[in-house]
PDB file of C-alpha atoms in Angstrom:
ATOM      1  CA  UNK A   1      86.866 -28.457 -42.601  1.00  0.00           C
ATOM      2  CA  UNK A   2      89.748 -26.916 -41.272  1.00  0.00           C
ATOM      3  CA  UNK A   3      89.498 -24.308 -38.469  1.00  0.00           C
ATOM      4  CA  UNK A   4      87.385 -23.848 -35.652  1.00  0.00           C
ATOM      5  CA  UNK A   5      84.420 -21.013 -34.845  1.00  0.00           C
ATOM      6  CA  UNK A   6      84.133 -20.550 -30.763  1.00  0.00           C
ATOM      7  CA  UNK A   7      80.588 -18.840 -31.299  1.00  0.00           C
ATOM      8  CA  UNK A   8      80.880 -18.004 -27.355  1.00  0.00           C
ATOM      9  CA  UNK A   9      84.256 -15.691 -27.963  1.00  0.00           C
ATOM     10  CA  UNK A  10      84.131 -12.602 -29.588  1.00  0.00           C
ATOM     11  CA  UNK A  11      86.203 -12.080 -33.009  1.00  0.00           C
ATOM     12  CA  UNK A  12      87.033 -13.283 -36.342  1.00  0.00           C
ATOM     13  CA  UNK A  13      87.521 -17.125 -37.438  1.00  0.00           C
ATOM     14  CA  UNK A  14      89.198 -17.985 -40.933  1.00  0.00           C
ATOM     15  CA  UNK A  15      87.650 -21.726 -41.990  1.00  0.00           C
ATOM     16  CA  UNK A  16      88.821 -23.546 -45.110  1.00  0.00           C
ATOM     17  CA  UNK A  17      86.061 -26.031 -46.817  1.00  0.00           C
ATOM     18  CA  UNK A  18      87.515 -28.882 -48.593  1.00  0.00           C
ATOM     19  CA  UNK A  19      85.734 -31.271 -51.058  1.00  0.00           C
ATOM     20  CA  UNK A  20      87.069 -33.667 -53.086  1.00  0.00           C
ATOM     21  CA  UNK A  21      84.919 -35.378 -55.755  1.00  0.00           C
ATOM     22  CA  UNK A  22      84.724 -39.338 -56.746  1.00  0.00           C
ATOM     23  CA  UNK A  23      87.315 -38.796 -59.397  1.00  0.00           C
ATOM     24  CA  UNK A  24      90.148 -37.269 -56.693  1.00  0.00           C
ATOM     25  CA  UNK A  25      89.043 -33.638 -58.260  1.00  0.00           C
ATOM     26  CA  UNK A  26      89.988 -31.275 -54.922  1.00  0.00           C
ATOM     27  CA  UNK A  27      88.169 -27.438 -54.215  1.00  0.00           C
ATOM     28  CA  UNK A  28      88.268 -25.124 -50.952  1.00  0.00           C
ATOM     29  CA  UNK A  29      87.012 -22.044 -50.369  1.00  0.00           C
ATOM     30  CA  UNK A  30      87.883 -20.150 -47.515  1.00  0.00           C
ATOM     31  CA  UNK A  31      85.568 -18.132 -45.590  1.00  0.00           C
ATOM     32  CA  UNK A  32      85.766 -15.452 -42.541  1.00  0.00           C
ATOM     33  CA  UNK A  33      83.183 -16.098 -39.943  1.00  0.00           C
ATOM     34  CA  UNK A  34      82.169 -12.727 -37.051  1.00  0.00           C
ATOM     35  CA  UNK A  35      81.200 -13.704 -33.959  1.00  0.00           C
ATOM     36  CA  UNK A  36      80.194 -10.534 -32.537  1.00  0.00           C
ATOM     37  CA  UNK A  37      78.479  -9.160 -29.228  1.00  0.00           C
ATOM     38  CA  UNK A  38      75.209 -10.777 -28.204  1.00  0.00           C
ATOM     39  CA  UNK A  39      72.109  -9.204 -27.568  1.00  0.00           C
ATOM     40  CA  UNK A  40      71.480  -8.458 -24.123  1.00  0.00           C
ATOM     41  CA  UNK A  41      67.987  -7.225 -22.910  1.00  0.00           C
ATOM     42  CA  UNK A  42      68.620  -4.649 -19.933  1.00  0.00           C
ATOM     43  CA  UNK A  43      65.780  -5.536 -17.199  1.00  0.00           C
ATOM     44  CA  UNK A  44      67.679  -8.952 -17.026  1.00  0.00           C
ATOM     45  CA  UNK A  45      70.962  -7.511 -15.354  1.00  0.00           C
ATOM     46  CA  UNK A  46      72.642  -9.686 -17.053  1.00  0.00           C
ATOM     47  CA  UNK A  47      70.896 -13.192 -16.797  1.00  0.00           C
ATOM     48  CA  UNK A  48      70.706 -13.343 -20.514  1.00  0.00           C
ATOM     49  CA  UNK A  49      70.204 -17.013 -22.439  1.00  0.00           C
ATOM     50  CA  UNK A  50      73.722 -18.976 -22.425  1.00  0.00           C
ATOM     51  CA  UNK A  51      74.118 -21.003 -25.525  1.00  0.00           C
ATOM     52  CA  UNK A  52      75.861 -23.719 -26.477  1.00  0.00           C
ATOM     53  CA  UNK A  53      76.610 -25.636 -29.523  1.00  0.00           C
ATOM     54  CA  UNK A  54      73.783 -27.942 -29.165  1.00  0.00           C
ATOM     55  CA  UNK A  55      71.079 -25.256 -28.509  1.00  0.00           C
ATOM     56  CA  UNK A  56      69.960 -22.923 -31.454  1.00  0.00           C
ATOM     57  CA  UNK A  57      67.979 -19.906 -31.258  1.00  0.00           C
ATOM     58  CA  UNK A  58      65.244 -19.356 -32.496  1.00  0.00           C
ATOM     59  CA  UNK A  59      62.096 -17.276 -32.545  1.00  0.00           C
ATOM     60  CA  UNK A  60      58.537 -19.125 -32.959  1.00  0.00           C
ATOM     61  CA  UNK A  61      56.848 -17.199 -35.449  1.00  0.00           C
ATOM     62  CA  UNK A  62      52.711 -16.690 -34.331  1.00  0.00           C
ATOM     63  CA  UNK A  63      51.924 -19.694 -37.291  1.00  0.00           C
ATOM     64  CA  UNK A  64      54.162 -21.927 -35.177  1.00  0.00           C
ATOM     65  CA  UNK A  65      57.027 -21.565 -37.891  1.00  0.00           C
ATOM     66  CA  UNK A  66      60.483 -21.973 -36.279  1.00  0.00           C
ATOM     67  CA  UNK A  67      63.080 -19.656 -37.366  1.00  0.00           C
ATOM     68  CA  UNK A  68      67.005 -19.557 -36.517  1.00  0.00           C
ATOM     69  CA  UNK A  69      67.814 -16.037 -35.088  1.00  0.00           C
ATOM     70  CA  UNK A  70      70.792 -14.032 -34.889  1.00  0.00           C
ATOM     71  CA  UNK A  71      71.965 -13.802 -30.957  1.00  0.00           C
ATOM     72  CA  UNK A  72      73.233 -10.375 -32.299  1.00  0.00           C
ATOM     73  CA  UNK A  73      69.428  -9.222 -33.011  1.00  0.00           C
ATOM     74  CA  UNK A  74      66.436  -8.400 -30.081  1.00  0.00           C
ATOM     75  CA  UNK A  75      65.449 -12.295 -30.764  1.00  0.00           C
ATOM     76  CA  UNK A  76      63.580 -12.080 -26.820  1.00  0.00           C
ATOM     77  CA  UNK A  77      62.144  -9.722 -24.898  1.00  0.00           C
ATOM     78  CA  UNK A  78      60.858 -10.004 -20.888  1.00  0.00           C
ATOM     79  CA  UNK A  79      59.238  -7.282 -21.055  1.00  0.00           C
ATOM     80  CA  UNK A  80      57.181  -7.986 -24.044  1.00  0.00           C
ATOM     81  CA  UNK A  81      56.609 -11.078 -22.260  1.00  0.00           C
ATOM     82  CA  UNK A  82      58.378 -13.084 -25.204  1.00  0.00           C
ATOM     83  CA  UNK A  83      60.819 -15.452 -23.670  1.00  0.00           C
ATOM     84  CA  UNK A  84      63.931 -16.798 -25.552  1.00  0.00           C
ATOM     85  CA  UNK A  85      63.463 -19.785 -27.472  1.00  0.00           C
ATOM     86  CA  UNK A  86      65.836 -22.294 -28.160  1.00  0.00           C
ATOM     87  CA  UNK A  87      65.813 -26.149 -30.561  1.00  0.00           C
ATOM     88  CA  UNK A  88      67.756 -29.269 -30.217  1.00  0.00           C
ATOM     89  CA  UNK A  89      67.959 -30.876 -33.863  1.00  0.00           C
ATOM     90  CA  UNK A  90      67.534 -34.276 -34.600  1.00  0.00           C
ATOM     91  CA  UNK A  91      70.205 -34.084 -37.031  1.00  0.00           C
ATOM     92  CA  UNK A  92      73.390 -31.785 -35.736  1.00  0.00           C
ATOM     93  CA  UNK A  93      75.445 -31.694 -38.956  1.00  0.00           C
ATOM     94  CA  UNK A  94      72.694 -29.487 -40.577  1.00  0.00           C
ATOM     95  CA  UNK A  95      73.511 -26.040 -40.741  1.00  0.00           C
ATOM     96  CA  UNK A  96      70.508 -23.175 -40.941  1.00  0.00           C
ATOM     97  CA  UNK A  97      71.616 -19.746 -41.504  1.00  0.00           C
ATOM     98  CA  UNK A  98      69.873 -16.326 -39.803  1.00  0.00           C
ATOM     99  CA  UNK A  99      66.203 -16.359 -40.365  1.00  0.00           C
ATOM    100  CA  UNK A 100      65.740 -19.210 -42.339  1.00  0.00           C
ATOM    101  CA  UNK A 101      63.349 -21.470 -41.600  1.00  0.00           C
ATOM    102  CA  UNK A 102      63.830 -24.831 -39.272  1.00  0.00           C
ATOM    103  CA  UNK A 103      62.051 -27.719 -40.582  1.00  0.00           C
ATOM    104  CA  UNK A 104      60.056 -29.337 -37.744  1.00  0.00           C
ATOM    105  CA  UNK A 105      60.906 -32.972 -38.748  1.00  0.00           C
ATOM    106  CA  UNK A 106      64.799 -31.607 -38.030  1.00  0.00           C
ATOM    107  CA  UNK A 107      63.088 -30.518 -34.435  1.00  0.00           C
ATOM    108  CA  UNK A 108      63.999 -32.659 -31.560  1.00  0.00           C
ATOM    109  CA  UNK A 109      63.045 -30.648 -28.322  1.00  0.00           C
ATOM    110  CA  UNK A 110      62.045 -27.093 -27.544  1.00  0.00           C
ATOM    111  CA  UNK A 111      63.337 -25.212 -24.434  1.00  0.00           C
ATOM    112  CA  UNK A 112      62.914 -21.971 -23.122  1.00  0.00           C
ATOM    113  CA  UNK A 113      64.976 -19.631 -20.861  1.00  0.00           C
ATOM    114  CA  UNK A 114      63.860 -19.000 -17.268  1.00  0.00           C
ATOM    115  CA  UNK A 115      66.601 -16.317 -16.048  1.00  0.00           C
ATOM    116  CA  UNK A 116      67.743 -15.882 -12.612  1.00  0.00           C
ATOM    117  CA  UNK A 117      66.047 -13.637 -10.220  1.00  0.00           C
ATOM    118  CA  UNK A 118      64.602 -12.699  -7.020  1.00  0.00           C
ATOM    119  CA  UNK A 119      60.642 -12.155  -5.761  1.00  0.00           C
ATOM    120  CA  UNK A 120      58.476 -11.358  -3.800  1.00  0.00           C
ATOM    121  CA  UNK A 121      55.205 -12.832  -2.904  1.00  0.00           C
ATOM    122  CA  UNK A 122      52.001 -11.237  -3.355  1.00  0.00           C
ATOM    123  CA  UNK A 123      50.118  -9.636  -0.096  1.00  0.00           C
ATOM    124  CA  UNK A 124      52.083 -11.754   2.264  1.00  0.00           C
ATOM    125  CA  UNK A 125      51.251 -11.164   5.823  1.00  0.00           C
ATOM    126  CA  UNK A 126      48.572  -8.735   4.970  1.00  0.00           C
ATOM    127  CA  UNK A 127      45.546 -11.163   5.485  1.00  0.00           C
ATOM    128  CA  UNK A 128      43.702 -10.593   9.160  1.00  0.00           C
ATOM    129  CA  UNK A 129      41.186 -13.364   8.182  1.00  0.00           C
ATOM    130  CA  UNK A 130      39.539 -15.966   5.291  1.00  0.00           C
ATOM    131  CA  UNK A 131      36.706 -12.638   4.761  1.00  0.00           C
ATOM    132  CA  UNK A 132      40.157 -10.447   4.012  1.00  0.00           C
ATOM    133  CA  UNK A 133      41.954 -12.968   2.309  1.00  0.00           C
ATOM    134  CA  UNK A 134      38.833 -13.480   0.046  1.00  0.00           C
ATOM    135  CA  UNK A 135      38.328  -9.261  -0.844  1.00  0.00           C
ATOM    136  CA  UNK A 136      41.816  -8.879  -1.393  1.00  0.00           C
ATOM    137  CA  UNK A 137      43.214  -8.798  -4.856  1.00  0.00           C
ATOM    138  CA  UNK A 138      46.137 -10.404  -5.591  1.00  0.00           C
ATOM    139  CA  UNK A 139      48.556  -9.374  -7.142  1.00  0.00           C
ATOM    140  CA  UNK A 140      51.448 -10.557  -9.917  1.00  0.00           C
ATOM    141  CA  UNK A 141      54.302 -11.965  -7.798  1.00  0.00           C
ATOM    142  CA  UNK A 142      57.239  -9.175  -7.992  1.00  0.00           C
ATOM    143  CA  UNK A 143      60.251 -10.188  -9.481  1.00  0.00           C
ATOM    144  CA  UNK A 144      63.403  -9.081 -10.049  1.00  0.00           C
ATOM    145  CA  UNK A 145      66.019 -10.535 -12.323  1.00  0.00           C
ATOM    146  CA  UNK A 146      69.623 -10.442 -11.243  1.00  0.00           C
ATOM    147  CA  UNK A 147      73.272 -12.474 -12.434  1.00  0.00           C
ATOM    148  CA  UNK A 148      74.841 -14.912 -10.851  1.00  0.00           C
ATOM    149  CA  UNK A 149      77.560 -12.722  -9.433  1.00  0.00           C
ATOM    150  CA  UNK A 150      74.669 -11.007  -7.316  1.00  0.00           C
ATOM    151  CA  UNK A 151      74.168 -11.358  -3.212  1.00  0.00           C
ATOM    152  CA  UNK A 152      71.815 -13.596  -2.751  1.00  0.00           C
ATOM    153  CA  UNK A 153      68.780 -11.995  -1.286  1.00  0.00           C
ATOM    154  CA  UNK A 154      67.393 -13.935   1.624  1.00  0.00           C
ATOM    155  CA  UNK A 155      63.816 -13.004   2.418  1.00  0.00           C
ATOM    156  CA  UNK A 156      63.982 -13.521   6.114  1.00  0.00           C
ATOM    157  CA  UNK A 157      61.562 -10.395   6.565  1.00  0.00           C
ATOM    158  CA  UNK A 158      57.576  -9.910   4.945  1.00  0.00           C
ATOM    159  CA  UNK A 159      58.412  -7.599   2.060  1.00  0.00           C
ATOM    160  CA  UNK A 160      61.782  -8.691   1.537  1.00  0.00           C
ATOM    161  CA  UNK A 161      62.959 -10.406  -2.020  1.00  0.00           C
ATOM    162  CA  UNK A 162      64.324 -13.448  -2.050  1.00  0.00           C
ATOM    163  CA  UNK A 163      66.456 -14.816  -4.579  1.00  0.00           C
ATOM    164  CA  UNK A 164      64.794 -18.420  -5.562  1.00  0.00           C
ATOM    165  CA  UNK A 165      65.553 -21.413  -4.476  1.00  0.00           C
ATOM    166  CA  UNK A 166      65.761 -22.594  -8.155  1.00  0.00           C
ATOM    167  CA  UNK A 167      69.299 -20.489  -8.372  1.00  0.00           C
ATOM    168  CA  UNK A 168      70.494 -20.832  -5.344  1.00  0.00           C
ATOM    169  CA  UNK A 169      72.436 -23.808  -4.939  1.00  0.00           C
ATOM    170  CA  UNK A 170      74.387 -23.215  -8.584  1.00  0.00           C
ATOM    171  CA  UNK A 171      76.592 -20.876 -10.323  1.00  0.00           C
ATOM    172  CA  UNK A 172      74.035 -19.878 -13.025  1.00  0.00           C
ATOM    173  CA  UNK A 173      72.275 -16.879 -14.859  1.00  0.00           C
ATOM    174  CA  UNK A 174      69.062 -19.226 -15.444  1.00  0.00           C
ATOM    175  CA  UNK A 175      68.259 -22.385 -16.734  1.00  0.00           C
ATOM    176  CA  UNK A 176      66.905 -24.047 -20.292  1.00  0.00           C
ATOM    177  CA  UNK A 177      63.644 -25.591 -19.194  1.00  0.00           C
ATOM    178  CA  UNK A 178      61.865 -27.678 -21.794  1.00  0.00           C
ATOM    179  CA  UNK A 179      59.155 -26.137 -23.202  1.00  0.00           C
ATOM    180  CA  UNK A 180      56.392 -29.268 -23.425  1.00  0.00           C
ATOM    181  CA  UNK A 181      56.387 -32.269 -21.884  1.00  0.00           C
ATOM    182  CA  UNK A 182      58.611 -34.783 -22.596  1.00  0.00           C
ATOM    183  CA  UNK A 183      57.351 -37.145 -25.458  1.00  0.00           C
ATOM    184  CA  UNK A 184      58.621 -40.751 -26.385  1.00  0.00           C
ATOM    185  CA  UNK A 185      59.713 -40.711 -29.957  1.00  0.00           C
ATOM    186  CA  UNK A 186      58.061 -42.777 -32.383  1.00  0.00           C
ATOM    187  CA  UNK A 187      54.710 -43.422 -30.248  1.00  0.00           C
ATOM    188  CA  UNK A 188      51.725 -43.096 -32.310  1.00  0.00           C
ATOM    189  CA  UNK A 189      49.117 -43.542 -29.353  1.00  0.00           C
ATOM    190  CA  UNK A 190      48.195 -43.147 -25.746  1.00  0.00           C
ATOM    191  CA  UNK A 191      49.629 -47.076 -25.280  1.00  0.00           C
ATOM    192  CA  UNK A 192      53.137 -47.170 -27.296  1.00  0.00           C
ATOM    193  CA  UNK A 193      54.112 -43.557 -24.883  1.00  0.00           C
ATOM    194  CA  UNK A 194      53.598 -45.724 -21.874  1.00  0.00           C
ATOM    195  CA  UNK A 195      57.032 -47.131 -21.675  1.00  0.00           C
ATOM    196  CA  UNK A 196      58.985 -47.958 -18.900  1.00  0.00           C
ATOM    197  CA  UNK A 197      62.603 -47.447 -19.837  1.00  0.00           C
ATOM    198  CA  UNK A 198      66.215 -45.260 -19.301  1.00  0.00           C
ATOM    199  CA  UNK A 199      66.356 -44.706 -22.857  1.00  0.00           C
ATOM    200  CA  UNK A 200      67.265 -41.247 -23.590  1.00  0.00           C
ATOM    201  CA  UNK A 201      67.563 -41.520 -26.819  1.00  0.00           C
ATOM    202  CA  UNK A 202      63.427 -41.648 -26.655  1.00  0.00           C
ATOM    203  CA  UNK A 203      63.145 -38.333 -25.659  1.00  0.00           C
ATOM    204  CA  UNK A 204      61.450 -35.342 -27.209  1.00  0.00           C
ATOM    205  CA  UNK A 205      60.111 -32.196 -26.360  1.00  0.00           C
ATOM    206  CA  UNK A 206      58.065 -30.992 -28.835  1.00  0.00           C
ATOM    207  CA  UNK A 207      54.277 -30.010 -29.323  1.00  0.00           C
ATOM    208  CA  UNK A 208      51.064 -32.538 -30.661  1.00  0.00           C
ATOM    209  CA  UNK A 209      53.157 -35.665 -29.647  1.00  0.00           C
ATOM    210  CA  UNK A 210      52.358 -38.652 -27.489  1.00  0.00           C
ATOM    211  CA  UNK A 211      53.716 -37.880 -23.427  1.00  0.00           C
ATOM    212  CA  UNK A 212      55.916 -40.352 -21.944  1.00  0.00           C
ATOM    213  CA  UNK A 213      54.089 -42.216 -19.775  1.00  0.00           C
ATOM    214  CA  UNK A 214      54.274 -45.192 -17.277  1.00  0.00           C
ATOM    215  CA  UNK A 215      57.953 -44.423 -16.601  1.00  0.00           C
ATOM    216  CA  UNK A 216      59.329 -45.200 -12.670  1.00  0.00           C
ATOM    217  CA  UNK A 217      61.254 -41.776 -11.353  1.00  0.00           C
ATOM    218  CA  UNK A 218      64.472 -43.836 -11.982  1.00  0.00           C
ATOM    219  CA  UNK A 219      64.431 -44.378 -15.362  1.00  0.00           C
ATOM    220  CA  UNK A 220      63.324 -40.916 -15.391  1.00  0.00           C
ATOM    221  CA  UNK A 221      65.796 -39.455 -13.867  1.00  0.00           C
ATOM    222  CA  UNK A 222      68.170 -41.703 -15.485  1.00  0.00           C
ATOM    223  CA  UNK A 223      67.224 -40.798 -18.941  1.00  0.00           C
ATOM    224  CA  UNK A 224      67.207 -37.223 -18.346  1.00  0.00           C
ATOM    225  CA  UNK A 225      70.468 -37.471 -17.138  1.00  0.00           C
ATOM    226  CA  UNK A 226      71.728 -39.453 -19.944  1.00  0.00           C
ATOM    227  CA  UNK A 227      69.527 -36.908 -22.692  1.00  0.00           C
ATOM    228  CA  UNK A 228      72.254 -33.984 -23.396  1.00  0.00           C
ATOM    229  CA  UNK A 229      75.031 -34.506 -20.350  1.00  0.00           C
ATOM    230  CA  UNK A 230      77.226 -32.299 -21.456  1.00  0.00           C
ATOM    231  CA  UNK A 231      74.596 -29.405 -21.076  1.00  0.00           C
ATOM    232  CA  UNK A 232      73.786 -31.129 -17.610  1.00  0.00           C
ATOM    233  CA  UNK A 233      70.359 -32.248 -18.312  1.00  0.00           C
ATOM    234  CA  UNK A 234      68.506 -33.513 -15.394  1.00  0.00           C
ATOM    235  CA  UNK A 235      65.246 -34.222 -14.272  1.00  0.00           C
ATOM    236  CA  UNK A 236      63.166 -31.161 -13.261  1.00  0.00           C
ATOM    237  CA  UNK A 237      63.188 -30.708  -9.664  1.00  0.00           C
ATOM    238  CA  UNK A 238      60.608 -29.113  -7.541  1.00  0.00           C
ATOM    239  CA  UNK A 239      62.389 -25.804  -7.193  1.00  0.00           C
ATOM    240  CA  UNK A 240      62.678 -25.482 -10.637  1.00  0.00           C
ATOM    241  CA  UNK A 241      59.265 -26.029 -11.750  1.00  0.00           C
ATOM    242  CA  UNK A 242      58.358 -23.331  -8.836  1.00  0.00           C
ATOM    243  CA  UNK A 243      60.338 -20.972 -11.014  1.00  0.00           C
ATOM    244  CA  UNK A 244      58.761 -21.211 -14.125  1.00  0.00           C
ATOM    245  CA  UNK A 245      55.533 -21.088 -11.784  1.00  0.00           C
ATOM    246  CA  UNK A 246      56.711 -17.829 -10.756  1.00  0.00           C
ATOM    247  CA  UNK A 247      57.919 -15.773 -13.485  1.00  0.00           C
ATOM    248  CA  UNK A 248      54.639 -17.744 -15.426  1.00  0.00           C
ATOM    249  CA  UNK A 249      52.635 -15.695 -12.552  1.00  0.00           C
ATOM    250  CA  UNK A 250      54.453 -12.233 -13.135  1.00  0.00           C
ATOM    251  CA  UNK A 251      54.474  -8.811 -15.064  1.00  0.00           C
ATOM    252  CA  UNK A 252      56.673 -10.755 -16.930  1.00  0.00           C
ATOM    253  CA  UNK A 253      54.352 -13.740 -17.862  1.00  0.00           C
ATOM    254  CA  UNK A 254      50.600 -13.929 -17.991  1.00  0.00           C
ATOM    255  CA  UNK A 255      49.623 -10.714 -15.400  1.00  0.00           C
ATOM    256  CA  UNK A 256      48.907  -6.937 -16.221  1.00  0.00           C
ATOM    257  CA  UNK A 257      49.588  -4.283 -14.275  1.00  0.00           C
ATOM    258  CA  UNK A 258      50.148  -6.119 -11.332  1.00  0.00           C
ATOM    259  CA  UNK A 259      46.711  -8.148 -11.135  1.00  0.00           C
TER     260      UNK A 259
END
C-alpha cells in the first residue's frame, strides 16, 4: 500500500494497492479516499466522540448486530438517549466498509462515549427534614454538555452547575468508557476468570463473557494501562464512574421529563 488516509483531517487521499502473485505477476489499482466533515449532534456543544484508528464506530442494531457507521451520518443521538458506540477488533488488518456488518468473533471490547459536561444536582438544599426529603420527588440530575475550551463551572453556590470532576483535571471533550465489564479472554467458567495477573493482552469488554476476577488493584491498574496506551487506557477512577452515574441518571439516560 502506498499512501496514507489521516481519517481525522479533512480532504482527499490518493492510495495505490499493490499485489504481486506467486509467479512475480504485479497489479495496482489506485483509489481516491474522502474524508469529509463528521457528524456533530448540536446539544453537545461540541463534545462530540474523538476517534482514533483503533476505535470504530458503530451502531448496535436492537438484535445486538454490530454495524460499522459512517462518522459522516447521525450514527448517535443524546437526545434520543442513544449514545455513540464504538469496537476494538481482535484482528486490526480487517477492513469493514459503511454499514456492513462486524462479526462478533472479530469483537474485542465495546466502549461508549460519555461527553463532557456540567450538572446540577437534584433538590439540593431544599430538604427541611427526613418527612420532606421522603415527599419530595426527585428529579433527573440537570446536565449540561460543554467542550473542553469552556470555563469551568465551579458550583460553589446551591443551584449552580458544576463542571464534573471527571473533566476537570484533563484537556478533553469526554472519555471512551467500556461498555461491560472487563472479561478475561478465553475463560470458560466462574474459576478460569479468577486470575491474578498484569496481562493485558487478557482483556475484553464484551457482553455474555466470564468477568475478570480475583485480580489485586495493581495488576489491574497495570493491565489497563498496558491494554491500548496509545489511547491512554487506564483504570476507571472514581470520578469517572460518577460520570457515567450521572448522565446514566439524566434526561439524557434512563429519566423522563425530569423524574
Amino acid at each position: 500500500t502506498i499512501g496514507e488516509v489521516k481519517t481525522s483531517t479533512i480532504g482527499s487521499y490518493i492510495i495505490r494497492y499493490i499485489v504481486v502473485d506467486i509467479n512475480g505477476n504485479l497489479n495496482s489499482v489506485i483509489r481516491t479516499i474522502n474524508v469529509i466533515k463528521s457528524y456533530q449532534e448540536p446539544i453537545l456543544n461540541g463534545a462530540d466522540p474523538v476517534l482514533t484508528d483503533n476505535l470504530i464506530p458503530v451502531v448496535i442494531e436492537n438484535d445486538g448486530t454490530v454495524r460499522r457507521i459512517s462518522t459522516a451520518s447521525s450514527w448517535y443521538s443524546y437526545q434520543e438517549k442513544n449514545w455513540a458506540n464504538a469496537v476494538v477488533l481482535k484482528d486490526s488488518s480487517v477492513s469493514y466498509e459503511n454499514n456492513e456488518v462486524i462479526p462478533e468473533e472479530n469483537i474485542e471490547s465495546y466502549f461508549v462515549w460519555i461527553p463532557r459536561y456540567k450538572y446540577k444536582i437534584f433538590n439540593e438544599g431544599n430538604y427541611t427534614g427526613l418527612t420532606n426529603f421522603e415527599t419530595t420527588t426527585p428529579k433527573a440530575i440537570e446536565i449540561i454538555f460543554e467542550n473542553k475550551n469552556t470555563q469551568l463551572s465551579t458550583g460553589n453556590t446551591v443551584d449552580e452547575y458544576l463542571t464534573h470532576p471527571a473533566f476537570q483535571a484533563f484537556d478533553t471533550n469526554g472519555i471512551w468508557v467500556g461498555k461491560f465489564e472487563t472479561g478475561y479472554e478465553g475463560a470458560s467458567s466462574t474459576e478460569s476468570a479468577q486470575i491474578n495477573s498484569s496481562d493485558s493482552s487478557k482483556i475484553i469488554i464484551k457482553p455474555n463473557v466470564y468477568s475478570w476476577r480475583g485480580i489485586t488493584v495493581g495488576n489491574a491498574f497495570e493491565a489497563s494501562y498496558n491494554y491500548l496506551r496509545s489511547e491512554e487506557s487506564h483504570m476507571m477512577k472514581n470520578t469517572e464512574w460518577g460520570a457515567v452515574a450521572y448522565l446514566t441518571n439524566s434526561n439524557y439516560g434512563r429519566c423522563n421529563d425530569g423524574i
